[in-house]
Amino acid sequence: VLVYGRTLALASGSFGADIAVDTTGARRLVYVSNITRNRLDVFNYGTLQPAGTVSVGSEPWGMHLDVARGDLLVGNSGGTNISRVDLASRTEVG
């Protein structure tokens, strides 16, 4: 369960480990690292309606938003590596 002005339940069996909020330009999205499903759950910043998912590495945990580069770096605790997500396409690119 995440609390962001209101309570939002993730899909059954999911565990949200970290949150990154991108309020840049038209993107305005909230990223939640879903540690049990090896993905990021994406939500619209204004409405918190689901806006898709992004597959990343094993057990994603911490995140760092790099607005200048247009990237979201995701620390994968299960794989001891980092995924680079392109914010424009919402895909893992490295």
Short mmCIF file of N, CA, C and O in Angstrom, two decimals:
data_model
loop_
_atom_site.label_atom_id
_atom_site.label_comp_id
_atom_site.label_asym_id
_atom_site.label_seq_id
_atom_site.Cartn_x
_atom_site.Cartn_y
_atom_site.Cartn_z
N VAL A 1 0.85 -1.18 0.00
CA VAL A 1 0.00 0.00 0.00
C VAL A 1 0.89 1.23 0.00
O VAL A 1 1.85 1.29 0.76
N LEU A 2 0.60 2.16 -0.86
CA LEU A 2 1.32 3.42 -0.91
C LEU A 2 0.39 4.53 -0.47
O LEU A 2 -0.81 4.48 -0.72
N VAL A 3 0.93 5.53 0.18
CA VAL A 3 0.13 6.68 0.59
C VAL A 3 0.69 7.91 -0.10
O VAL A 3 1.85 8.25 0.06
N TYR A 4 -0.13 8.52 -0.92
CA TYR A 4 0.27 9.71 -1.66
C TYR A 4 -0.97 10.60 -1.76
O TYR A 4 -1.59 10.70 -2.81
N GLY A 5 -1.37 11.17 -0.65
CA GLY A 5 -2.58 11.97 -0.64
C GLY A 5 -3.83 11.14 -0.54
O GLY A 5 -4.87 11.62 -0.17
N ARG A 6 -3.71 9.89 -0.89
CA ARG A 6 -4.76 8.90 -0.73
C ARG A 6 -4.11 7.52 -0.78
O ARG A 6 -2.97 7.39 -1.20
N THR A 7 -4.82 6.52 -0.36
CA THR A 7 -4.26 5.17 -0.33
C THR A 7 -4.49 4.50 -1.67
O THR A 7 -5.58 4.55 -2.23
N LEU A 8 -3.45 3.85 -2.18
CA LEU A 8 -3.49 3.18 -3.47
C LEU A 8 -2.97 1.77 -3.29
O LEU A 8 -1.85 1.56 -2.84
N ALA A 9 -3.79 0.80 -3.62
CA ALA A 9 -3.37 -0.60 -3.51
C ALA A 9 -2.72 -1.04 -4.82
O ALA A 9 -3.24 -0.78 -5.90
N LEU A 10 -1.58 -1.72 -4.70
CA LEU A 10 -0.94 -2.32 -5.87
C LEU A 10 -1.61 -3.66 -6.15
O LEU A 10 -2.39 -4.15 -5.35
N ALA A 11 -1.28 -4.27 -7.26
CA ALA A 11 -1.83 -5.57 -7.62
C ALA A 11 -1.53 -6.58 -6.52
O ALA A 11 -0.51 -6.49 -5.83
N SER A 12 -2.40 -7.54 -6.36
CA SER A 12 -2.25 -8.56 -5.34
C SER A 12 -0.88 -9.24 -5.45
O SER A 12 -0.44 -9.59 -6.54
N GLY A 13 -0.20 -9.40 -4.33
CA GLY A 13 1.11 -10.02 -4.30
C GLY A 13 2.25 -9.07 -4.61
O GLY A 13 3.40 -9.49 -4.66
N SER A 14 1.95 -7.80 -4.81
CA SER A 14 2.98 -6.81 -5.13
C SER A 14 3.48 -6.13 -3.87
O SER A 14 2.74 -5.98 -2.90
N PHE A 15 4.74 -5.68 -3.93
CA PHE A 15 5.32 -4.91 -2.84
C PHE A 15 6.07 -3.75 -3.43
O PHE A 15 7.02 -3.93 -4.20
N GLY A 16 5.62 -2.54 -3.12
CA GLY A 16 6.28 -1.33 -3.60
C GLY A 16 7.46 -0.99 -2.71
O GLY A 16 7.32 -0.84 -1.51
N ALA A 17 8.65 -0.89 -3.30
CA ALA A 17 9.86 -0.66 -2.52
C ALA A 17 10.29 0.81 -2.52
O ALA A 17 10.82 1.29 -1.54
N ASP A 18 10.08 1.54 -3.62
CA ASP A 18 10.53 2.92 -3.72
C ASP A 18 9.63 3.66 -4.69
O ASP A 18 8.93 3.04 -5.51
N ILE A 19 9.64 4.99 -4.59
CA ILE A 19 8.82 5.83 -5.46
C ILE A 19 9.70 6.93 -6.05
O ILE A 19 10.52 7.53 -5.35
N ALA A 20 9.54 7.19 -7.34
CA ALA A 20 10.17 8.33 -8.01
C ALA A 20 9.08 9.10 -8.74
O ALA A 20 8.24 8.50 -9.41
N VAL A 21 9.08 10.42 -8.58
CA VAL A 21 8.04 11.26 -9.18
C VAL A 21 8.67 12.16 -10.22
O VAL A 21 9.59 12.92 -9.92
N ASP A 22 8.19 12.07 -11.45
CA ASP A 22 8.67 12.89 -12.56
C ASP A 22 7.59 13.91 -12.90
O ASP A 22 6.56 13.55 -13.46
N THR A 23 7.82 15.16 -12.55
CA THR A 23 6.83 16.21 -12.82
C THR A 23 7.27 17.10 -13.98
O THR A 23 6.78 18.20 -14.14
N THR A 24 8.19 16.60 -14.80
CA THR A 24 8.74 17.36 -15.91
C THR A 24 7.79 17.41 -17.09
O THR A 24 7.31 16.37 -17.55
N GLY A 25 7.53 18.60 -17.58
CA GLY A 25 6.76 18.79 -18.80
C GLY A 25 5.47 17.99 -18.86
O GLY A 25 4.68 17.98 -17.93
N ALA A 26 5.29 17.29 -19.97
CA ALA A 26 4.06 16.53 -20.19
C ALA A 26 4.10 15.14 -19.57
O ALA A 26 3.07 14.48 -19.49
N ARG A 27 5.29 14.67 -19.12
CA ARG A 27 5.37 13.31 -18.59
C ARG A 27 4.54 13.15 -17.33
O ARG A 27 3.69 12.30 -17.26
N ARG A 28 4.82 13.88 -16.31
CA ARG A 28 4.09 13.89 -15.04
C ARG A 28 3.63 12.49 -14.62
O ARG A 28 2.45 12.18 -14.60
N LEU A 29 4.61 11.65 -14.27
CA LEU A 29 4.35 10.26 -13.92
C LEU A 29 4.97 9.90 -12.58
O LEU A 29 5.94 10.50 -12.14
N VAL A 30 4.39 8.90 -11.94
CA VAL A 30 4.89 8.35 -10.69
C VAL A 30 5.34 6.92 -10.97
O VAL A 30 4.58 6.13 -11.55
N TYR A 31 6.57 6.59 -10.59
CA TYR A 31 7.14 5.26 -10.79
C TYR A 31 7.27 4.58 -9.43
O TYR A 31 7.83 5.15 -8.50
N VAL A 32 6.78 3.36 -9.33
CA VAL A 32 6.89 2.57 -8.10
C VAL A 32 7.67 1.31 -8.44
O VAL A 32 7.29 0.56 -9.35
N SER A 33 8.78 1.07 -7.72
CA SER A 33 9.54 -0.16 -7.97
C SER A 33 8.81 -1.31 -7.30
O SER A 33 8.63 -1.34 -6.09
N ASN A 34 8.35 -2.24 -8.11
CA ASN A 34 7.58 -3.40 -7.64
C ASN A 34 8.55 -4.57 -7.48
O ASN A 34 8.87 -5.26 -8.44
N ILE A 35 9.01 -4.75 -6.25
CA ILE A 35 10.10 -5.70 -5.98
C ILE A 35 9.69 -7.16 -6.21
O ILE A 35 10.51 -7.99 -6.55
N THR A 36 8.43 -7.48 -6.07
CA THR A 36 7.99 -8.87 -6.23
C THR A 36 7.69 -9.24 -7.68
O THR A 36 7.63 -10.42 -8.02
N ARG A 37 7.50 -8.25 -8.55
CA ARG A 37 7.16 -8.53 -9.95
C ARG A 37 8.25 -8.09 -10.94
O ARG A 37 8.02 -8.15 -12.15
N ASN A 38 9.39 -7.62 -10.42
CA ASN A 38 10.53 -7.22 -11.25
C ASN A 38 10.14 -6.21 -12.33
O ASN A 38 10.49 -6.35 -13.51
N ARG A 39 9.45 -5.18 -11.87
CA ARG A 39 9.01 -4.16 -12.82
C ARG A 39 8.77 -2.84 -12.08
O ARG A 39 8.78 -2.79 -10.86
N LEU A 40 8.53 -1.82 -12.88
CA LEU A 40 8.07 -0.54 -12.34
C LEU A 40 6.60 -0.41 -12.68
O LEU A 40 6.19 -0.66 -13.82
N ASP A 41 5.80 -0.06 -11.70
CA ASP A 41 4.40 0.26 -11.96
C ASP A 41 4.34 1.77 -12.15
O ASP A 41 4.89 2.53 -11.35
N VAL A 42 3.69 2.20 -13.22
CA VAL A 42 3.67 3.62 -13.60
C VAL A 42 2.25 4.15 -13.43
O VAL A 42 1.28 3.50 -13.83
N PHE A 43 2.16 5.35 -12.84
CA PHE A 43 0.87 5.98 -12.58
C PHE A 43 0.89 7.43 -13.04
O PHE A 43 1.93 8.09 -12.99
N ASN A 44 -0.25 7.94 -13.47
CA ASN A 44 -0.41 9.35 -13.82
C ASN A 44 -0.29 10.17 -12.54
O ASN A 44 -0.94 9.87 -11.54
N TYR A 45 0.54 11.20 -12.57
CA TYR A 45 0.79 12.02 -11.38
C TYR A 45 -0.47 12.70 -10.85
O TYR A 45 -0.70 12.75 -9.67
N GLY A 46 -1.30 13.23 -11.72
CA GLY A 46 -2.46 13.98 -11.30
C GLY A 46 -3.61 13.13 -10.78
O GLY A 46 -4.30 13.49 -9.83
N THR A 47 -3.82 11.97 -11.41
CA THR A 47 -4.99 11.15 -11.07
C THR A 47 -4.63 9.84 -10.37
O THR A 47 -5.51 9.18 -9.83
N LEU A 48 -3.36 9.45 -10.43
CA LEU A 48 -2.87 8.16 -9.92
C LEU A 48 -3.53 6.98 -10.62
O LEU A 48 -3.55 5.87 -10.09
N GLN A 49 -4.01 7.20 -11.83
CA GLN A 49 -4.53 6.11 -12.64
C GLN A 49 -3.34 5.33 -13.21
O GLN A 49 -2.32 5.93 -13.57
N PRO A 50 -3.44 4.01 -13.33
CA PRO A 50 -2.34 3.22 -13.90
C PRO A 50 -2.00 3.70 -15.31
O PRO A 50 -2.88 4.01 -16.11
N ALA A 51 -0.68 3.77 -15.59
CA ALA A 51 -0.21 4.21 -16.90
C ALA A 51 0.77 3.21 -17.49
O ALA A 51 1.62 3.56 -18.29
N GLY A 52 0.69 1.95 -17.06
CA GLY A 52 1.53 0.90 -17.62
C GLY A 52 2.58 0.40 -16.66
O GLY A 52 2.60 0.76 -15.48
N THR A 53 3.45 -0.44 -17.19
CA THR A 53 4.55 -1.02 -16.42
C THR A 53 5.81 -1.00 -17.27
O THR A 53 5.74 -0.87 -18.49
N VAL A 54 6.95 -1.12 -16.60
CA VAL A 54 8.24 -1.21 -17.28
C VAL A 54 8.99 -2.39 -16.66
O VAL A 54 9.23 -2.39 -15.45
N SER A 55 9.34 -3.37 -17.46
CA SER A 55 10.12 -4.51 -16.97
C SER A 55 11.56 -4.06 -16.72
O SER A 55 12.15 -3.38 -17.57
N VAL A 56 12.09 -4.43 -15.56
CA VAL A 56 13.48 -4.12 -15.21
C VAL A 56 14.12 -5.39 -14.65
O VAL A 56 13.57 -6.47 -14.81
N GLY A 57 15.24 -5.26 -13.97
CA GLY A 57 15.95 -6.41 -13.45
C GLY A 57 15.29 -7.01 -12.21
O GLY A 57 14.19 -6.65 -11.82
N SER A 58 16.02 -7.92 -11.58
CA SER A 58 15.52 -8.69 -10.46
C SER A 58 15.43 -7.87 -9.17
O SER A 58 16.40 -7.23 -8.76
N GLU A 59 14.25 -7.86 -8.57
CA GLU A 59 13.97 -7.19 -7.30
C GLU A 59 14.39 -5.72 -7.29
O GLU A 59 15.25 -5.30 -6.52
N PRO A 60 13.75 -4.90 -8.14
CA PRO A 60 14.10 -3.47 -8.19
C PRO A 60 13.79 -2.79 -6.86
O PRO A 60 12.76 -3.04 -6.25
N TRP A 61 14.71 -1.96 -6.44
CA TRP A 61 14.55 -1.29 -5.14
C TRP A 61 14.70 0.21 -5.30
O TRP A 61 13.77 0.90 -5.64
N GLY A 62 15.87 0.74 -5.06
CA GLY A 62 16.08 2.19 -5.11
C GLY A 62 16.08 2.74 -6.52
O GLY A 62 16.43 2.05 -7.47
N MET A 63 15.68 4.01 -6.63
CA MET A 63 15.63 4.66 -7.93
C MET A 63 16.22 6.06 -7.84
O MET A 63 16.17 6.70 -6.79
N HIS A 64 16.77 6.51 -8.97
CA HIS A 64 17.29 7.87 -9.08
C HIS A 64 16.80 8.46 -10.40
O HIS A 64 17.08 7.92 -11.48
N LEU A 65 16.09 9.56 -10.31
CA LEU A 65 15.54 10.23 -11.49
C LEU A 65 16.57 11.25 -11.98
O LEU A 65 16.99 12.13 -11.23
N ASP A 66 17.01 11.12 -13.24
CA ASP A 66 17.95 12.04 -13.85
C ASP A 66 17.20 12.78 -14.96
O ASP A 66 17.19 12.36 -16.11
N VAL A 67 16.56 13.87 -14.59
CA VAL A 67 15.73 14.64 -15.52
C VAL A 67 16.57 15.20 -16.66
O VAL A 67 16.14 15.22 -17.81
N ALA A 68 17.78 15.64 -16.37
CA ALA A 68 18.64 16.24 -17.40
C ALA A 68 18.94 15.25 -18.52
O ALA A 68 18.97 15.62 -19.69
N ARG A 69 19.15 13.99 -18.18
CA ARG A 69 19.43 12.96 -19.20
C ARG A 69 18.16 12.27 -19.69
O ARG A 69 18.19 11.54 -20.67
N GLY A 70 17.05 12.44 -18.97
CA GLY A 70 15.81 11.77 -19.36
C GLY A 70 15.81 10.30 -18.99
O GLY A 70 15.20 9.49 -19.68
N ASP A 71 16.51 9.97 -17.90
CA ASP A 71 16.64 8.58 -17.46
C ASP A 71 16.14 8.38 -16.04
O ASP A 71 16.15 9.31 -15.23
N LEU A 72 15.76 7.15 -15.77
CA LEU A 72 15.48 6.71 -14.41
C LEU A 72 16.39 5.52 -14.16
O LEU A 72 16.34 4.53 -14.89
N LEU A 73 17.27 5.64 -13.16
CA LEU A 73 18.17 4.54 -12.81
C LEU A 73 17.52 3.74 -11.70
O LEU A 73 17.03 4.30 -10.72
N VAL A 74 17.52 2.41 -11.87
CA VAL A 74 16.85 1.52 -10.92
C VAL A 74 17.86 0.50 -10.40
O VAL A 74 18.45 -0.24 -11.19
N GLY A 75 18.04 0.47 -9.09
CA GLY A 75 18.93 -0.50 -8.47
C GLY A 75 18.20 -1.83 -8.30
O GLY A 75 17.16 -1.89 -7.66
N ASN A 76 18.73 -2.88 -8.92
CA ASN A 76 18.10 -4.21 -8.84
C ASN A 76 18.82 -5.02 -7.77
O ASN A 76 19.91 -5.54 -7.99
N SER A 77 18.20 -5.13 -6.60
CA SER A 77 18.85 -5.77 -5.46
C SER A 77 19.03 -7.27 -5.66
O SER A 77 19.94 -7.86 -5.11
N GLY A 78 18.18 -7.91 -6.45
CA GLY A 78 18.30 -9.34 -6.69
C GLY A 78 19.37 -9.69 -7.71
O GLY A 78 19.87 -10.79 -7.74
N GLY A 79 19.74 -8.73 -8.55
CA GLY A 79 20.73 -8.99 -9.58
C GLY A 79 22.01 -8.19 -9.37
O GLY A 79 22.93 -8.30 -10.15
N THR A 80 22.03 -7.38 -8.32
CA THR A 80 23.15 -6.48 -8.01
C THR A 80 23.63 -5.73 -9.25
O THR A 80 24.81 -5.67 -9.55
N ASN A 81 22.66 -5.17 -9.98
CA ASN A 81 22.97 -4.36 -11.15
C ASN A 81 22.01 -3.19 -11.22
O ASN A 81 21.15 -3.04 -10.36
N ILE A 82 22.15 -2.37 -12.24
CA ILE A 82 21.32 -1.18 -12.40
C ILE A 82 20.66 -1.20 -13.77
O ILE A 82 21.32 -1.46 -14.78
N SER A 83 19.36 -0.92 -13.80
CA SER A 83 18.64 -0.77 -15.07
C SER A 83 18.53 0.72 -15.37
O SER A 83 18.30 1.53 -14.47
N ARG A 84 18.70 1.07 -16.66
CA ARG A 84 18.48 2.45 -17.10
C ARG A 84 17.21 2.47 -17.92
O ARG A 84 17.09 1.76 -18.92
N VAL A 85 16.24 3.28 -17.47
CA VAL A 85 14.95 3.38 -18.13
C VAL A 85 14.86 4.74 -18.82
O VAL A 85 15.08 5.78 -18.19
N ASP A 86 14.56 4.73 -20.12
CA ASP A 86 14.35 5.96 -20.88
C ASP A 86 12.96 6.49 -20.53
O ASP A 86 11.96 5.79 -20.71
N LEU A 87 12.90 7.72 -20.02
CA LEU A 87 11.62 8.28 -19.58
C LEU A 87 10.68 8.58 -20.74
O LEU A 87 9.46 8.52 -20.58
N ALA A 88 11.20 8.90 -21.90
CA ALA A 88 10.36 9.23 -23.05
C ALA A 88 9.63 7.99 -23.57
O ALA A 88 8.43 8.04 -23.84
N SER A 89 10.34 6.88 -23.69
CA SER A 89 9.73 5.67 -24.24
C SER A 89 9.23 4.72 -23.16
O SER A 89 8.52 3.75 -23.47
N ARG A 90 9.61 4.97 -21.92
CA ARG A 90 9.28 4.11 -20.78
C ARG A 90 9.71 2.66 -21.04
O ARG A 90 8.94 1.72 -20.84
N THR A 91 10.94 2.51 -21.47
CA THR A 91 11.50 1.17 -21.69
C THR A 91 12.89 1.10 -21.06
O THR A 91 13.59 2.11 -20.96
N GLU A 92 13.26 -0.13 -20.68
CA GLU A 92 14.62 -0.35 -20.17
C GLU A 92 15.56 -0.34 -21.36
O GLU A 92 15.37 -1.09 -22.33
N VAL A 93 16.58 0.51 -21.30
CA VAL A 93 17.50 0.65 -22.42
C VAL A 93 18.94 0.27 -22.04
O VAL A 93 19.84 0.36 -22.87
N GLY A 94 19.15 -0.13 -20.84
CA GLY A 94 20.50 -0.50 -20.43
C GLY A 94 20.53 -1.01 -19.01
O GLY A 94 19.58 -0.95 -18.30
#
